[in-house]
Tab-separated table of C-alpha atoms in Angstrom:
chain	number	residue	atom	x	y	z
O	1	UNK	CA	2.445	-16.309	7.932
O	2	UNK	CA	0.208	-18.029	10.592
O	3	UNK	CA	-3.137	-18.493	8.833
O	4	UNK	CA	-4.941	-18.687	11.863
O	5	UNK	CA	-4.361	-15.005	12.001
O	6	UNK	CA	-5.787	-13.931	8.817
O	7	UNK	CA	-8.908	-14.222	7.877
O	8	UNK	CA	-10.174	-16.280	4.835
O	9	UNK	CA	-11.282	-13.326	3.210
O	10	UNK	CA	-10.250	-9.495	2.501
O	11	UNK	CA	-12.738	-6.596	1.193
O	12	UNK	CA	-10.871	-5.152	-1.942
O	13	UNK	CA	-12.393	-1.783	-3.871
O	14	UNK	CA	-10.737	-2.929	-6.796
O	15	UNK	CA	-7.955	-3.826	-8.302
O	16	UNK	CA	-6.694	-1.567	-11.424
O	17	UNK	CA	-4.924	-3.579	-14.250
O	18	UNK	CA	-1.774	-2.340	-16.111
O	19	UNK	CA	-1.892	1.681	-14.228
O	20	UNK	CA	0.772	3.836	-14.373
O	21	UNK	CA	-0.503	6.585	-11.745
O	22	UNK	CA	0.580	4.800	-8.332
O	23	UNK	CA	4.285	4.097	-8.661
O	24	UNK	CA	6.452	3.899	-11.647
O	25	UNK	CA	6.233	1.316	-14.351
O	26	UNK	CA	2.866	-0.452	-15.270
O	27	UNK	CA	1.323	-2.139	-11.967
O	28	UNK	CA	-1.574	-3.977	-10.495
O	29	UNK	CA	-2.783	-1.355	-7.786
O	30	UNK	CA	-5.113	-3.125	-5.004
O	31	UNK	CA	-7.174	-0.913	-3.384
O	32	UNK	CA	-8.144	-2.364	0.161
O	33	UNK	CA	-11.751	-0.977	1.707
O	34	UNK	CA	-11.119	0.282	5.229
O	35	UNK	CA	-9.434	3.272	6.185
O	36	UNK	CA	-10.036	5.365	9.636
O	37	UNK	CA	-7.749	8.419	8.502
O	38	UNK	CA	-10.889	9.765	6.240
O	39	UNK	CA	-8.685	13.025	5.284
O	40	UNK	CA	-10.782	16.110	3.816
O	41	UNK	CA	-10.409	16.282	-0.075
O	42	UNK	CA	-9.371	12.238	-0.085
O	43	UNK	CA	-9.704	11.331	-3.965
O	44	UNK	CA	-11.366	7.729	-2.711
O	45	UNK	CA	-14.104	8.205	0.396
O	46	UNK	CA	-15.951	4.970	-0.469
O	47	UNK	CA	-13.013	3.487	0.591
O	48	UNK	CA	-13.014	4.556	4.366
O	49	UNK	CA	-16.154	2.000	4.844
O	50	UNK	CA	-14.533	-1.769	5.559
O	51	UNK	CA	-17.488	-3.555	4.313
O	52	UNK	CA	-17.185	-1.931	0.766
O	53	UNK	CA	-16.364	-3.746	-2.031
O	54	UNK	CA	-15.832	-7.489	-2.607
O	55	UNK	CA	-14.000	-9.972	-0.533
O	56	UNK	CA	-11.415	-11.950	-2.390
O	57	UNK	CA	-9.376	-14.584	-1.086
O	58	UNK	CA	-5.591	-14.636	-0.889
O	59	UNK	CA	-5.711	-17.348	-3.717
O	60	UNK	CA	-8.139	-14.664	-5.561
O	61	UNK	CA	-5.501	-12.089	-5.293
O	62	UNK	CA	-2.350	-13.995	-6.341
O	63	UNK	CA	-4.344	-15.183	-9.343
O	64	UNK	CA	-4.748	-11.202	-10.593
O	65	UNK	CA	-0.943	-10.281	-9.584
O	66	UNK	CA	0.232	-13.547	-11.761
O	67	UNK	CA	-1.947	-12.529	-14.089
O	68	UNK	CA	-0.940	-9.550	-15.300
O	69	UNK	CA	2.467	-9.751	-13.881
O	70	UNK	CA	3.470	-6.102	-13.426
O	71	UNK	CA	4.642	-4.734	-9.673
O	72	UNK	CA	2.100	-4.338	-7.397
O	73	UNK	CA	0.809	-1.454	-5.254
O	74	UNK	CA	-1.103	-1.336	-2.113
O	75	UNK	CA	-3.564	1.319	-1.311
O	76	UNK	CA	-7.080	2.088	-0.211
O	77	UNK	CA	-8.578	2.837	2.280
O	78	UNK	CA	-5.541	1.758	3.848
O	79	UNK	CA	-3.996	-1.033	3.577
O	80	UNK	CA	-2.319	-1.074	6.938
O	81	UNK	CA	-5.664	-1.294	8.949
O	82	UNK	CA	-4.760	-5.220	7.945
O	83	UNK	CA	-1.501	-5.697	8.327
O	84	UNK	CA	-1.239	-9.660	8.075
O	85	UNK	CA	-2.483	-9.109	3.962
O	86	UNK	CA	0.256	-6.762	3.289
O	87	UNK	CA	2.898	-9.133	4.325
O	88	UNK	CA	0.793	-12.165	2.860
O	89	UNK	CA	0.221	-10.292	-0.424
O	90	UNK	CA	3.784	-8.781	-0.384
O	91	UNK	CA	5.498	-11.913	0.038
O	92	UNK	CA	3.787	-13.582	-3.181
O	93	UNK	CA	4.507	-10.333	-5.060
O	94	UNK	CA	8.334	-11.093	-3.757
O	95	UNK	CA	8.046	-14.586	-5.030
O	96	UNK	CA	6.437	-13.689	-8.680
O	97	UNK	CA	10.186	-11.310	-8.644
O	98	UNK	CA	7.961	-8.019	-8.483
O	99	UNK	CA	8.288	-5.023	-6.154
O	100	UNK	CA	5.214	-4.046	-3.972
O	101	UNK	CA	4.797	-0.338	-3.096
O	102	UNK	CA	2.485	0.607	-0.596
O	103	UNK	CA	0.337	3.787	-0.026
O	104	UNK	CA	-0.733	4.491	3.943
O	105	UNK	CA	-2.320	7.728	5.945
O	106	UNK	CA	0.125	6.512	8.999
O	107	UNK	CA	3.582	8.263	9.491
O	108	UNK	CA	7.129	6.124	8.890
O	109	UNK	CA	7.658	7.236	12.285
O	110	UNK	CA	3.729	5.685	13.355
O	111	UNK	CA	4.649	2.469	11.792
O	112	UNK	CA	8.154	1.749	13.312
O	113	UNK	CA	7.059	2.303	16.863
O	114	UNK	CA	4.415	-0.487	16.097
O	115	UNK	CA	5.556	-4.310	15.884
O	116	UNK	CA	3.002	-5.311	13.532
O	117	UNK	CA	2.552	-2.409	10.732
O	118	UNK	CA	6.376	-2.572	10.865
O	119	UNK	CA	6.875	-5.960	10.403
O	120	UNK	CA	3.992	-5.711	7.427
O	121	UNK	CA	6.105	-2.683	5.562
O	122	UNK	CA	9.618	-4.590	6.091
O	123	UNK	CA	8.052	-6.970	3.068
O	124	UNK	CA	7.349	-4.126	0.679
O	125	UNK	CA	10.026	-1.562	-1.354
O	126	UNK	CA	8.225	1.701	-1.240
O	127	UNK	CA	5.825	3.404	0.836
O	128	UNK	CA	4.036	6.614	0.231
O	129	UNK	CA	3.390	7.660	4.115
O	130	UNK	CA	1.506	9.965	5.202
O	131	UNK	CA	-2.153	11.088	5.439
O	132	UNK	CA	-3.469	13.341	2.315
O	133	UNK	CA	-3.346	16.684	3.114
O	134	UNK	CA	-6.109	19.516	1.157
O	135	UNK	CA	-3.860	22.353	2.003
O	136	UNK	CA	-0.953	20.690	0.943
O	137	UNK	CA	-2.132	19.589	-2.068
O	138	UNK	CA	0.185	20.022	-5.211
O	139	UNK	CA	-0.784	18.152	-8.736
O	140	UNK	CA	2.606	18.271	-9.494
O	141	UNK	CA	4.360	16.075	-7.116
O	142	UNK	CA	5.357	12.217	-8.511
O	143	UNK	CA	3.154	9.966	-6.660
O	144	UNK	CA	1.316	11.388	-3.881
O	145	UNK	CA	-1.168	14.171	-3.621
O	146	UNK	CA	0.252	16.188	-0.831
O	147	UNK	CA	3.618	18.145	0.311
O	148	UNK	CA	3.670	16.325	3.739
O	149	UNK	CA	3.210	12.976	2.265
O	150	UNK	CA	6.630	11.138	1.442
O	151	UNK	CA	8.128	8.502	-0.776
O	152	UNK	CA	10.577	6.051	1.444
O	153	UNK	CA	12.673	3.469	0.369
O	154	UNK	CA	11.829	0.872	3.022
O	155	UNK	CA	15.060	-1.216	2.952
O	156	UNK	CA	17.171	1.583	2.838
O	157	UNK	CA	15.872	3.297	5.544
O	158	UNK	CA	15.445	0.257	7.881
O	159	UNK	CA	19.209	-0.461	6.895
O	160	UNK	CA	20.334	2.902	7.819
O	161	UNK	CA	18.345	3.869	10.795
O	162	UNK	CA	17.482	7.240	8.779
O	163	UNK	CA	14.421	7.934	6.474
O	164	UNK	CA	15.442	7.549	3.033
O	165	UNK	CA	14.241	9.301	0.571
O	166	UNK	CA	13.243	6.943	-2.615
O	167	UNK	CA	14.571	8.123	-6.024
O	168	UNK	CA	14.239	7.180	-9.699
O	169	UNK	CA	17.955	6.495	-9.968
């Protein structure tokens, strides 16, 4: 990563230690401040302003993922509204032997047509796409608050051309 393109700092919400809600296993869930979706019924709207929260530094960041070493998930606001900090933060989850999921409002099909939110998702596993739908919403799906919203094995579908569908298995 070019540094010069990143800034020196990043407004997180918070970061949640040791949950179990936002992908499977115990993770560190980062929620980034920023998102421009703002979808009626969205379970986080203080997280649509970019200024909220605190900024951390990259450094500040790796020091809570080695921390509590679990996997580490990606969410908001949106993450993908700063695409160089995915791939910054996804690449030291990579190196700490994690997996990063990522949770987005913008479509699989949104994100391949664009150089730069693809290249950011092509260093994470997962990604929840989609934006949060009210009248789609079912409390029983694993994951993700709405019907329209899915879960995507990233490598496997970049490999195959094809969404794929991720699974437990």
């Amino acid at each position: 990563m070019n540094d010069a393109q990143m800034k020196d700092t990043i407004n997180i919400m918070r970061i949640i230690r040791g949950t179990t809600v936002d992908g499977p296993g115990f993770r560190t869930s980062i929620y980034f401040a920023g998102c421009h979706h703002k979808c009626e019924g969205c379970h986080n709207p203080d997280s649509w302003d970019f200024h909220a929260g605190e900024p951390m530094t990259l450094d500040q960041i790796r020091e809570v993922i080695e921390e509590e070493d679990f996997d580490v998930t990606l969410s908001g606001g949106d993450p993908l509204y700063n695409p160089e900090w995915v791939l910054a933060i996804s690449e030291i989850v990579h190196e700490l032997n994690h997996s990063v999921w990522i949770y987005t409002g913008f479509r699989w099909e949104e994100i391949c047509s664009d150089e730069k939110l693809l290249n950011a998702v092509s260093h994470c596993d997962v990604i929840v796409d989609s934006p949060f739908m009210i009248h789609l919403r079912d409390t029983d799906l694993l994951f993700r608050g709405s019907s329209n919203q899915r879960i995507i094995d990233i490598k496997k579908s970049l490999d195959s051309g094809e969404i794929v569908l991720w699974s437990r298995d």
